[in-house]
Amino acid sequence: MQSTKKNFLTSFIIFFLLLINSHAVFANKINSLHPCKNLVFYFHDIIYNGHNAHNATSAIVGEPAWGNKTILASKNHFGNLIAFDDPITLDNNLHSTQVGRAQGFYLYDKKDIFTSWLGFSFVFNSTEHRGSINFAGADPLMNKTRDISVIGGTGNFFMARGVATLMTDAFEGEVYFRLRVDIKLYECWR
Amino acid sequence: MQSTKKNFLTSFIIFFLLLINSHAVFANKINSLHPCKNLVFYFHDIIYNGHNAHNATSAIVGEPAWGNKTILASKNHFGNLIAFDDPITLDNNLHSTQVGRAQGFYLYDKKDIFTSWLGFSFVFNSTEHRGSINFAGADPLMNKTRDISVIGGTGNFFMARGVATLMTDAFEGEVYFRLRVDIKLYECWR
Amino acid sequence: MQSTKKNFLTSFIIFFLLLINSHAVFANKINSLHPCKNLVFYFHDIIYNGHNAHNATSAIVGEPAWGNKTILASKNHFGNLIAFDDPITLDNNLHSTQVGRAQGFYLYDKKDIFTSWLGFSFVFNSTEHRGSINFAGADPLMNKTRDISVIGGTGNFFMARGVATLMTDAFEGEVYFRLRVDIKLYECWR
């Protein structure tokens, strides 16, 4: 009886070690249903309209047949592609200290309502954050909150994955808007 | 002997609990070599050609030096960027009930054969599916099947990862095409 | 005493099996703080300038109000969107055997320094590699090294995740550049 139990335990342990091995070194990676990191930022977009070259942070770089490069197109801007390099701040003040830049594009992609598709990065190079967070997803911007994906990260955000919730915090006509971004990472390696 | 075994068991359990801890709460996440979710959809693209504004679902918004906004460019459309907002259906009928919208862009990126790069989302807001699935990848569209990546998701598809297989189910000249999309998720959190 | 231990062991094993079950089949997936795959490639970009249609591998397909389709725009090319289909080689020689193609886009997105945002794939179809690796991220290209994300993969690179380090290996004016790409995968399923 004792011997049986001993054999059983041994094979159990071997099986267990094999399992660990198949998992490799999980050590520093955390997967969790609760965010392993939670960050809130604001970013500010001032679109080029032909007269504001000095302080514009974005510009139309693609447009449909019925569009041009200095006025967002009719039909809810369908087909307008905008390149941006927007300041990131910790609060909702455009003039607060910049903690990084939001860089990439948004593409208006629906004729009957404002909706866009986003591909961009938060690029940090401050004492607090170093590295980048990469985002992609659909932004039905008339909704109060919209979720996009954190598809990866580098530096302090190495291999990050998560969800970012966008909220339009302010907009002034078609020239300025400010987004609040609630970043929740569910996979953290650092 | 009994005491040794007891000690051994205790340390074994402690080690084991530490391991669990290092894994954090895996609870609802499933990683599997067999898809944890398998979905099939169709989406329908009708490109704007200058005469079909009423039912077009996509439009040329970028083109090379030799292109324009209403005719796909020569050299296998190299350099044509198309913004789209296409209906998603459960079968291959354009007129079936829409279960969502495919929104984003494709970019023809090869001169000697049709190939494109895709960045888009499936956006659902029905009783069956709520949330979005985000895709990116190369689509060598002359191949019978092509695999792209599911890079993330939100809502019912929170944190999803997987592979989507595209098949051209039909095309009519350069105005209409229909893609069948076989989505296989291998990381499911919900 | 024996009976107690037996019960304990039994419940322990049941708990353990439940845990395995909640993890599903991890079998072939490796997550590791050390790369599970490490690959080095070079790719070569020759941009269309109006006179080199024969050997150009990329072209301007989007530009700001102050740009055009054959000359990269002023203000550090801000707003230039480039579609590319670039040969991949194992060494830094443009004329070496191609092992695949780098396909996608880069978008210059900063006015006061060269920086771009990348969305592209490495597409392999050789005896050594079959499948694709998908990338996204910010490329502050004046830095010696820049990290972007591997956001997914197909075929041999099924479900891959990781980080790719870009280095500008050479450039000739505004027509040719060569990037060295150090790919480190930290999630491998195959």
Coordinates of C-alpha atoms in Angstrom, one line a residue:
Chain A
M1 CA 0.0 0.0 0.0
Q2 CA 2.7 2.5 1.0
S3 CA 4.7 1.5 -2.0
T4 CA 1.8 2.0 -4.4
K5 CA 1.2 5.4 -3.0
K6 CA 4.9 6.2 -3.4
N7 CA 4.8 5.2 -7.0
F8 CA 1.7 7.1 -7.6
L9 CA 3.2 10.2 -6.0
T10 CA 6.4 9.9 -8.1
S11 CA 4.5 9.6 -11.4
F12 CA 2.3 12.4 -10.3
I13 CA 5.3 14.6 -9.7
I14 CA 6.9 13.7 -13.1
F15 CA 3.7 14.5 -14.9
F16 CA 3.6 17.8 -13.0
L17 CA 7.1 18.7 -13.9
L18 CA 6.4 17.9 -17.5
L19 CA 3.4 20.3 -17.3
I20 CA 5.6 23.1 -15.9
N21 CA 8.1 22.5 -18.6
S22 CA 5.5 22.7 -21.4
H23 CA 4.5 26.1 -19.9
A24 CA 8.1 27.3 -20.0
V25 CA 9.1 30.3 -18.0
F26 CA 5.9 32.2 -17.1
A27 CA 7.7 34.0 -14.4
N28 CA 7.0 37.7 -15.0
K29 CA 3.9 37.4 -17.2
I30 CA 0.6 38.2 -15.6
N31 CA -2.7 37.4 -17.2
S32 CA -5.6 38.6 -15.3
L33 CA -9.3 39.3 -15.5
H34 CA -8.5 42.4 -13.4
P35 CA -6.3 44.9 -15.2
C36 CA -2.6 44.4 -14.3
K37 CA -2.1 48.1 -15.3
N38 CA -4.5 50.9 -15.6
L39 CA -3.6 54.3 -17.2
V40 CA -5.5 57.4 -18.1
F41 CA -4.4 59.9 -20.7
Y42 CA -5.7 62.7 -22.8
F43 CA -4.7 63.5 -26.4
H44 CA -5.4 66.6 -28.4
D45 CA -5.9 66.8 -32.2
I46 CA -5.8 70.0 -34.2
I47 CA -6.5 69.3 -37.8
Y48 CA -4.8 71.4 -40.6
N49 CA -7.4 73.5 -42.4
G50 CA -5.1 75.6 -44.7
H51 CA -4.7 78.4 -42.2
N52 CA -3.3 76.9 -39.0
A53 CA 0.0 75.3 -40.1
H54 CA 1.7 76.7 -37.0
N55 CA -0.3 74.7 -34.4
A56 CA -2.0 71.9 -36.4
T57 CA -1.0 68.4 -35.2
S58 CA -2.8 66.5 -37.9
A59 CA -3.6 66.7 -41.6
I60 CA -5.8 65.1 -44.2
V61 CA -3.7 62.8 -46.4
G62 CA -6.3 60.8 -48.2
E63 CA -9.8 61.7 -49.4
P64 CA -12.6 60.3 -51.5
A65 CA -13.5 61.6 -55.0
W66 CA -15.7 64.3 -53.5
G67 CA -13.1 65.5 -51.0
N68 CA -10.0 67.7 -50.7
K69 CA -7.0 68.2 -48.4
T70 CA -8.2 71.1 -46.3
I71 CA -11.9 70.5 -45.6
L72 CA -13.2 67.2 -44.2
A73 CA -15.4 65.6 -46.8
S74 CA -19.2 65.5 -46.9
K75 CA -21.0 62.3 -46.1
N76 CA -19.6 62.2 -42.6
H77 CA -16.0 62.6 -43.8
F78 CA -16.2 59.1 -45.3
G79 CA -12.9 58.3 -46.9
N80 CA -10.8 61.0 -45.1
L81 CA -7.5 59.6 -43.9
I82 CA -5.8 61.8 -41.3
A83 CA -2.2 61.5 -40.2
F84 CA -1.6 62.8 -36.6
D85 CA 1.1 63.5 -34.1
D86 CA -0.8 64.7 -31.1
P87 CA 0.4 65.7 -27.7
I88 CA -0.5 63.5 -24.7
T89 CA -1.3 65.0 -21.4
L90 CA -2.3 63.7 -18.0
D91 CA -5.3 66.0 -17.7
N92 CA -7.7 67.7 -20.1
N93 CA -5.6 70.8 -20.6
L94 CA -4.0 71.2 -24.0
H95 CA -1.3 73.3 -22.4
S96 CA -0.3 70.9 -19.7
T97 CA 3.1 69.2 -19.7
Q98 CA 3.3 66.7 -22.6
V99 CA 4.1 63.2 -21.4
G100 CA 4.3 61.7 -24.9
R101 CA 2.9 61.7 -28.4
A102 CA 0.0 59.9 -30.0
Q103 CA 1.1 59.0 -33.5
G104 CA -0.6 57.3 -36.4
F105 CA -3.8 57.7 -38.4
Y106 CA -7.6 57.7 -38.3
L107 CA -9.8 56.9 -41.3
Y108 CA -13.4 57.9 -41.5
D109 CA -15.1 54.9 -42.9
K110 CA -18.9 55.3 -42.8
K111 CA -21.2 57.5 -44.9
D112 CA -24.2 57.8 -42.7
I113 CA -22.6 58.5 -39.3
F114 CA -19.2 59.5 -37.9
T115 CA -17.1 56.4 -37.5
S116 CA -13.4 55.9 -37.9
W117 CA -10.8 53.2 -37.8
L118 CA -7.6 53.9 -35.8
G119 CA -4.1 52.6 -36.0
F120 CA -1.7 54.5 -33.8
S121 CA 0.8 54.4 -30.9
F122 CA 1.4 56.2 -27.7
V123 CA 5.1 57.0 -27.7
F124 CA 6.6 57.9 -24.3
N125 CA 10.0 59.1 -23.4
S126 CA 9.7 60.6 -20.0
T127 CA 11.1 59.6 -16.6
E128 CA 7.8 57.9 -15.8
H129 CA 7.1 56.0 -19.0
R130 CA 9.5 54.8 -21.6
G131 CA 8.4 52.8 -24.6
S132 CA 5.3 52.6 -26.7
I133 CA 1.7 51.2 -26.7
N134 CA 0.2 50.2 -30.0
F135 CA -3.5 50.4 -30.7
A136 CA -6.0 49.3 -33.4
G137 CA -9.7 49.2 -33.7
A138 CA -13.0 50.8 -34.7
D139 CA -14.1 54.0 -33.2
P140 CA -17.8 54.7 -33.6
L141 CA -17.2 58.2 -32.3
M142 CA -20.8 59.3 -31.6
N143 CA -20.9 56.7 -28.8
K144 CA -20.1 58.0 -25.4
T145 CA -17.4 55.3 -24.9
R146 CA -15.8 53.1 -27.5
D147 CA -13.4 50.2 -26.9
I148 CA -10.3 49.5 -29.1
S149 CA -7.5 47.0 -28.7
V150 CA -4.1 47.4 -27.2
I151 CA -2.3 45.1 -29.7
G152 CA 1.2 45.3 -28.3
G153 CA 3.8 47.4 -26.6
T154 CA 7.5 48.0 -26.2
G155 CA 9.9 49.2 -23.5
N156 CA 8.0 49.6 -20.2
F157 CA 5.0 48.2 -22.0
F158 CA 6.8 45.2 -23.5
M159 CA 4.3 42.7 -25.0
A160 CA 1.3 44.4 -23.4
R161 CA -2.2 43.5 -24.4
G162 CA -5.5 45.1 -23.3
V163 CA -8.4 47.3 -24.1
A164 CA -8.5 51.1 -24.3
T165 CA -11.8 53.0 -23.8
L166 CA -12.0 56.2 -25.8
M167 CA -14.2 59.1 -24.7
T168 CA -14.6 62.4 -26.6
D169 CA -13.8 64.9 -23.9
A170 CA -14.3 68.0 -26.1
F171 CA -14.5 69.1 -29.6
E172 CA -14.6 72.5 -31.3
G173 CA -16.2 72.4 -34.8
E174 CA -14.1 70.4 -37.1
V175 CA -10.7 71.7 -36.0
Y176 CA -10.0 70.5 -32.5
F177 CA -11.0 67.4 -30.5
R178 CA -9.7 65.9 -27.3
L179 CA -9.9 62.2 -26.4
R180 CA -9.7 60.7 -23.0
V181 CA -8.1 57.2 -23.1
D182 CA -8.6 54.7 -20.3
I183 CA -6.0 52.0 -20.9
K184 CA -6.5 48.7 -19.2
L185 CA -3.8 46.1 -19.7
Y186 CA -4.7 42.5 -19.0
E187 CA -1.4 41.0 -20.1
C188 CA 1.7 42.5 -18.5
W189 CA 5.2 41.2 -18.8
R190 CA 6.9 44.0 -16.9
Chain B
M1 CA 9.2 8.0 7.1
Q2 CA 5.6 9.3 7.4
S3 CA 7.0 12.6 8.7
T4 CA 9.3 12.9 5.7
K5 CA 6.5 12.3 3.3
K6 CA 4.4 14.9 5.1
N7 CA 7.1 17.5 4.8
F8 CA 7.6 16.7 1.2
L9 CA 3.9 17.0 0.5
T10 CA 3.8 20.4 2.3
S11 CA 6.7 21.9 0.4
F12 CA 5.2 20.5 -2.8
I13 CA 1.9 22.2 -2.1
I14 CA 3.6 25.5 -1.2
F15 CA 5.6 25.4 -4.4
F16 CA 2.4 24.6 -6.3
L17 CA 0.5 27.5 -4.8
L18 CA 3.4 29.8 -5.7
L19 CA 3.2 28.6 -9.2
I20 CA -0.5 29.3 -9.4
N21 CA 0.1 32.7 -7.9
S22 CA 2.7 33.5 -10.6
H23 CA 0.1 32.7 -13.2
A24 CA -2.4 35.1 -11.6
V25 CA -6.0 34.6 -12.2
F26 CA -6.2 32.6 -15.4
A27 CA -9.8 31.6 -14.6
N28 CA -11.7 32.5 -17.7
K29 CA -8.9 32.6 -20.2
I30 CA -8.6 29.6 -22.5
N31 CA -5.6 29.0 -24.7
S32 CA -6.0 26.1 -26.9
L33 CA -4.7 24.4 -30.1
H34 CA -8.3 23.8 -30.9
P35 CA -10.3 26.9 -31.6
C36 CA -12.2 28.0 -28.5
K37 CA -14.5 29.9 -30.8
N38 CA -15.3 29.3 -34.5
L39 CA -17.4 31.8 -36.5
V40 CA -18.2 32.1 -40.2
F41 CA -19.3 35.3 -41.8
Y42 CA -19.6 36.9 -45.3
F43 CA -19.0 40.5 -46.1
H44 CA -19.8 42.4 -49.3
D45 CA -17.9 45.2 -50.9
I46 CA -19.3 47.5 -53.5
I47 CA -16.7 50.0 -54.6
Y48 CA -17.5 53.6 -55.7
N49 CA -17.0 54.1 -59.4
G50 CA -18.4 57.6 -59.9
H51 CA -21.9 56.3 -60.7
N52 CA -23.0 54.2 -57.8
A53 CA -23.0 56.6 -54.8
H54 CA -26.3 55.2 -53.7
N55 CA -25.2 51.6 -53.0
A56 CA -21.4 51.8 -52.8
T57 CA -20.0 50.6 -49.5
S58 CA -16.3 51.5 -50.2
A59 CA -14.3 54.2 -52.0
I60 CA -10.8 54.8 -53.3
V61 CA -9.1 57.3 -50.9
G62 CA -5.5 56.9 -51.9
E63 CA -3.8 56.2 -55.2
P64 CA -0.4 56.2 -56.9
A65 CA 0.8 58.8 -59.3
W66 CA -0.8 56.9 -62.2
G67 CA -4.2 56.5 -60.5
N68 CA -7.4 58.4 -59.8
K69 CA -10.4 58.2 -57.4
T70 CA -13.0 56.4 -59.5
I71 CA -11.1 53.7 -61.4
L72 CA -8.7 51.2 -59.7
A73 CA -5.2 51.8 -60.9
S74 CA -3.2 49.8 -63.5
K75 CA -0.4 47.6 -62.3
N76 CA -2.8 45.4 -60.3
H77 CA -4.2 48.4 -58.4
F78 CA -0.8 48.9 -56.7
G79 CA -1.1 51.8 -54.3
N80 CA -4.9 52.0 -54.2
L81 CA -6.1 52.5 -50.7
I82 CA -9.8 51.7 -50.1
A83 CA -11.9 52.7 -47.1
F84 CA -14.9 50.4 -46.5
D85 CA -18.0 50.0 -44.4
D86 CA -19.4 46.7 -45.7
P87 CA -22.4 44.7 -44.5
I88 CA -21.7 41.4 -42.8
T89 CA -24.2 38.5 -43.4
L90 CA -24.4 34.9 -42.1
D91 CA -24.8 33.5 -45.6
N92 CA -23.6 34.5 -49.1
N93 CA -26.6 36.7 -49.9
L94 CA -26.0 40.4 -50.1
H95 CA -29.6 41.0 -49.2
S96 CA -29.7 38.8 -46.1
T97 CA -30.1 40.3 -42.6
Q98 CA -27.0 42.3 -41.7
V99 CA -25.4 41.1 -38.4
G100 CA -22.7 43.7 -38.3
R101 CA -20.4 45.9 -40.4
A102 CA -16.8 45.3 -41.6
Q103 CA -15.0 48.6 -41.3
G104 CA -11.5 49.7 -42.2
F105 CA -9.3 49.7 -45.2
Y106 CA -7.5 47.6 -47.7
L107 CA -4.4 48.7 -49.6
Y108 CA -3.3 47.1 -52.9
D109 CA 0.5 46.7 -52.4
K110 CA 2.0 44.7 -55.3
K111 CA 2.6 45.6 -58.9
D112 CA 2.7 42.2 -60.5
I113 CA -0.2 40.4 -58.9
F114 CA -3.3 41.3 -56.9
T115 CA -2.3 41.5 -53.2
S116 CA -3.6 43.7 -50.4
W117 CA -2.9 44.6 -46.8
L118 CA -5.9 44.7 -44.5
G119 CA -6.6 46.6 -41.3
F120 CA -10.3 46.4 -40.3
S121 CA -12.8 45.4 -37.6
F122 CA -16.0 43.4 -37.5
V123 CA -18.4 45.6 -35.5
F124 CA -21.4 43.7 -34.0
N125 CA -24.4 45.2 -32.3
S126 CA -27.0 42.4 -32.4
T127 CA -28.7 40.2 -29.9
E128 CA -26.2 37.4 -30.8
H129 CA -22.9 39.3 -30.9
R130 CA -22.0 42.6 -29.2
G131 CA -18.5 44.0 -29.6
S132 CA -15.8 44.0 -32.2
I133 CA -13.1 41.8 -33.6
N134 CA -9.9 43.5 -35.0
F135 CA -8.0 42.1 -37.9
A136 CA -4.7 42.8 -39.7
G137 CA -2.6 41.0 -42.3
A138 CA -1.6 40.4 -45.8
D139 CA -4.2 39.1 -48.3
P140 CA -2.6 37.6 -51.4
L141 CA -6.1 37.5 -52.9
M142 CA -5.4 35.3 -55.9
N143 CA -4.9 32.4 -53.5
K144 CA -8.0 30.3 -52.7
T145 CA -7.5 30.8 -49.0
R146 CA -5.5 33.4 -47.1
D147 CA -4.8 33.7 -43.4
I148 CA -4.8 36.9 -41.5
S149 CA -4.5 37.6 -37.8
V150 CA -7.2 38.4 -35.2
I151 CA -5.2 40.9 -33.2
G152 CA -7.7 41.8 -30.5
G153 CA -11.4 42.2 -29.7
T154 CA -13.8 44.0 -27.4
G155 CA -17.2 43.2 -25.8
N156 CA -18.1 39.6 -26.4
F157 CA -14.7 39.2 -28.1
F158 CA -12.8 40.8 -25.2
M159 CA -9.0 40.2 -25.7
A160 CA -9.6 37.6 -28.5
R161 CA -6.7 36.3 -30.6
G162 CA -6.8 34.0 -33.5
V163 CA -6.6 33.4 -37.2
A164 CA -9.1 34.3 -39.9
T165 CA -9.2 32.5 -43.2
L166 CA -10.4 34.6 -46.1
M167 CA -11.9 33.1 -49.3
T168 CA -13.2 35.1 -52.3
D169 CA -16.7 33.8 -52.6
A170 CA -17.7 35.9 -55.6
F171 CA -16.6 38.9 -57.6
E172 CA -18.2 40.9 -60.4
G173 CA -15.7 42.9 -62.4
E174 CA -14.0 45.5 -60.3
V175 CA -17.2 46.7 -58.5
Y176 CA -18.4 43.9 -56.2
F177 CA -16.7 41.2 -54.3
R178 CA -17.8 39.0 -51.4
L179 CA -15.4 37.4 -48.9
R180 CA -16.1 34.4 -46.7
V181 CA -14.3 34.7 -43.4
D182 CA -13.7 31.7 -41.2
I183 CA -12.7 33.0 -37.8
K184 CA -10.9 30.7 -35.4
L185 CA -10.1 32.1 -32.0
Y186 CA -7.4 30.4 -30.0
E187 CA -7.4 32.8 -27.1
C188 CA -10.8 33.4 -25.5
W189 CA -11.4 35.3 -22.3
R190 CA -15.2 35.2 -22.5
Chain C
M1 CA -4.5 9.2 9.6
Q2 CA -3.9 7.3 6.4
S3 CA -7.4 7.8 5.4
T4 CA -7.2 11.6 6.0
K5 CA -4.1 11.8 3.9
K6 CA -5.8 9.8 1.2
N7 CA -8.8 12.1 1.1
F8 CA -6.5 15.1 1.0
L9 CA -4.5 13.7 -1.9
T10 CA -7.7 12.9 -3.8
S11 CA -9.1 16.4 -3.4
F12 CA -5.7 17.8 -4.2
I13 CA -5.7 15.9 -7.5
I14 CA -9.2 16.9 -8.4
F15 CA -8.3 20.5 -7.8
F16 CA -5.2 20.1 -9.9
L17 CA -7.2 18.5 -12.8
L18 CA -9.7 21.3 -12.6
L19 CA -6.8 23.7 -12.9
I20 CA -5.4 22.0 -15.9
N21 CA -8.8 22.0 -17.4
S22 CA -9.2 25.7 -16.9
H23 CA -5.9 26.2 -18.7
A24 CA -7.1 24.0 -21.6
V25 CA -4.5 22.4 -23.8
F26 CA -1.4 24.6 -23.5
A27 CA 0.7 21.9 -25.0
N28 CA 2.6 23.6 -27.8
K29 CA 2.4 27.2 -26.7
I30 CA 5.5 28.6 -25.1
N31 CA 5.5 32.0 -23.3
S32 CA 8.9 33.0 -22.3
L33 CA 11.0 35.9 -21.2
H34 CA 13.7 34.6 -23.4
P35 CA 12.7 34.6 -27.1
C36 CA 11.3 31.3 -28.3
K37 CA 12.3 32.3 -31.8
N38 CA 14.9 34.8 -33.0
L39 CA 15.1 35.8 -36.7
V40 CA 17.1 38.4 -38.6
F41 CA 16.1 39.8 -42.0
Y42 CA 16.8 42.8 -44.2
F43 CA 14.4 44.5 -46.4
H44 CA 14.9 47.0 -49.2
D45 CA 12.7 49.9 -50.2
I46 CA 13.0 51.8 -53.5
I47 CA 10.5 54.5 -53.7
Y48 CA 8.9 55.6 -57.0
N49 CA 10.1 59.1 -58.0
G50 CA 8.5 59.4 -61.5
H51 CA 11.5 57.9 -63.3
N52 CA 12.2 54.5 -61.8
A53 CA 9.0 52.6 -62.5
H54 CA 11.1 49.5 -63.5
N55 CA 12.7 48.9 -60.1
A56 CA 10.6 50.9 -57.6
T57 CA 9.2 48.7 -54.9
S58 CA 7.1 51.4 -53.2
A59 CA 5.1 54.5 -54.1
I60 CA 3.5 57.5 -52.4
V61 CA -0.3 57.0 -52.3
G62 CA -1.3 59.7 -49.8
E63 CA 0.1 63.2 -49.2
P64 CA -0.7 66.4 -47.3
A65 CA -2.1 69.5 -49.0
W66 CA 1.5 70.6 -49.7
G67 CA 2.7 67.3 -51.2
N68 CA 2.5 65.4 -54.5
K69 CA 2.9 61.8 -55.7
T70 CA 6.5 61.7 -56.8
I71 CA 8.4 63.8 -54.3
L72 CA 8.3 63.2 -50.6
A73 CA 6.7 66.2 -48.9
S74 CA 8.5 69.0 -47.0
K75 CA 8.1 69.1 -43.2
N76 CA 9.8 65.8 -42.8
H77 CA 7.4 64.1 -45.2
F78 CA 4.6 64.6 -42.7
G79 CA 1.5 63.1 -44.2
N80 CA 3.1 60.9 -46.9
L81 CA 1.6 57.5 -47.0
I82 CA 3.7 54.9 -48.8
A83 CA 2.6 51.5 -50.1
F84 CA 5.4 48.9 -50.4
D85 CA 6.2 45.5 -51.6
D86 CA 9.8 45.1 -50.7
P87 CA 12.2 42.1 -51.1
I88 CA 13.4 40.4 -47.9
T89 CA 16.9 39.0 -47.8
L90 CA 19.0 37.2 -45.3
D91 CA 22.0 39.6 -45.6
N92 CA 22.4 43.3 -46.5
N93 CA 22.7 42.7 -50.3
L94 CA 19.7 43.9 -52.4
H95 CA 20.7 41.3 -55.0
S96 CA 20.8 38.3 -52.6
T97 CA 18.1 35.6 -53.0
Q98 CA 14.8 36.8 -51.8
V99 CA 13.3 34.8 -49.0
G100 CA 10.0 36.7 -48.9
R101 CA 8.3 40.1 -49.3
A102 CA 7.6 42.9 -46.8
Q103 CA 4.2 44.2 -47.7
G104 CA 2.1 47.1 -46.3
F105 CA 2.5 50.7 -45.6
Y106 CA 4.4 53.4 -43.7
L107 CA 3.0 56.8 -42.9
Y108 CA 5.2 59.8 -42.0
D109 CA 3.5 61.4 -39.1
K110 CA 5.6 64.1 -37.6
K111 CA 6.4 67.6 -38.8
D112 CA 9.6 68.4 -37.0
I113 CA 11.5 65.1 -37.3
F114 CA 11.4 61.9 -39.4
T115 CA 9.0 59.5 -37.8
S116 CA 6.6 57.0 -39.3
W117 CA 3.9 54.5 -38.4
L118 CA 4.1 51.0 -39.9
G119 CA 1.5 48.4 -40.6
F120 CA 2.9 45.5 -42.7
S121 CA 3.6 41.8 -43.0
F122 CA 6.5 39.6 -43.8
V123 CA 5.1 37.1 -46.3
F124 CA 7.2 33.9 -46.7
N125 CA 6.8 31.1 -49.2
S126 CA 10.1 29.3 -49.2
T127 CA 11.3 25.9 -48.1
E128 CA 12.5 27.4 -44.8
H129 CA 9.6 29.6 -43.9
R130 CA 6.0 29.5 -44.9
G131 CA 3.4 31.9 -43.6
S132 CA 3.4 35.5 -42.5
I133 CA 4.4 37.7 -39.6
N134 CA 2.3 40.8 -38.9
F135 CA 3.8 44.0 -37.5
A136 CA 2.5 47.4 -36.3
G137 CA 4.1 50.3 -34.4
A138 CA 5.8 53.6 -34.4
D139 CA 9.2 54.0 -36.0
P140 CA 11.1 57.1 -34.8
L141 CA 13.5 56.4 -37.6
M142 CA 16.3 58.8 -36.6
N143 CA 16.9 56.5 -33.6
K144 CA 19.6 53.9 -34.1
T145 CA 17.2 51.1 -33.0
R146 CA 13.4 51.2 -32.8
D147 CA 11.0 48.6 -31.4
I148 CA 7.7 47.7 -33.0
S149 CA 5.2 44.9 -32.1
V150 CA 4.7 41.5 -33.7
I151 CA 0.9 41.4 -33.5
G152 CA 0.3 38.0 -35.0
G153 CA 1.3 35.4 -37.5
T154 CA 0.1 32.6 -39.7
G155 CA 1.5 29.3 -41.0
N156 CA 4.9 28.6 -39.4
F157 CA 4.3 31.7 -37.3
F158 CA 0.8 30.8 -36.2
M159 CA -0.3 33.1 -33.4
A160 CA 3.1 34.5 -32.9
R161 CA 3.7 37.6 -30.7
G162 CA 6.9 39.5 -30.0
V163 CA 9.0 42.5 -30.6
A164 CA 10.9 43.5 -33.7
T165 CA 13.9 45.9 -33.5
L166 CA 14.4 48.0 -36.7
M167 CA 17.8 49.5 -37.7
T168 CA 18.4 51.6 -40.7
D169 CA 21.2 49.7 -42.3
A170 CA 21.7 52.1 -45.3
F171 CA 19.9 54.8 -47.2
E172 CA 20.6 56.7 -50.4
G173 CA 19.0 60.1 -50.5
E174 CA 15.3 59.7 -50.6
V175 CA 15.1 56.8 -53.0
Y176 CA 16.5 53.8 -51.3
F177 CA 16.7 52.5 -47.8
R178 CA 17.4 49.2 -46.2
L179 CA 16.2 48.1 -42.8
R180 CA 17.6 45.3 -40.6
V181 CA 14.9 43.6 -38.6
D182 CA 15.6 41.6 -35.5
I183 CA 12.5 39.6 -34.7
K184 CA 12.2 38.2 -31.2
L185 CA 9.1 36.1 -30.6
Y186 CA 8.1 35.6 -27.0
E187 CA 4.9 33.6 -27.7
C188 CA 5.3 30.6 -30.0
W189 CA 2.7 28.1 -30.8
R190 CA 4.7 26.1 -33.4

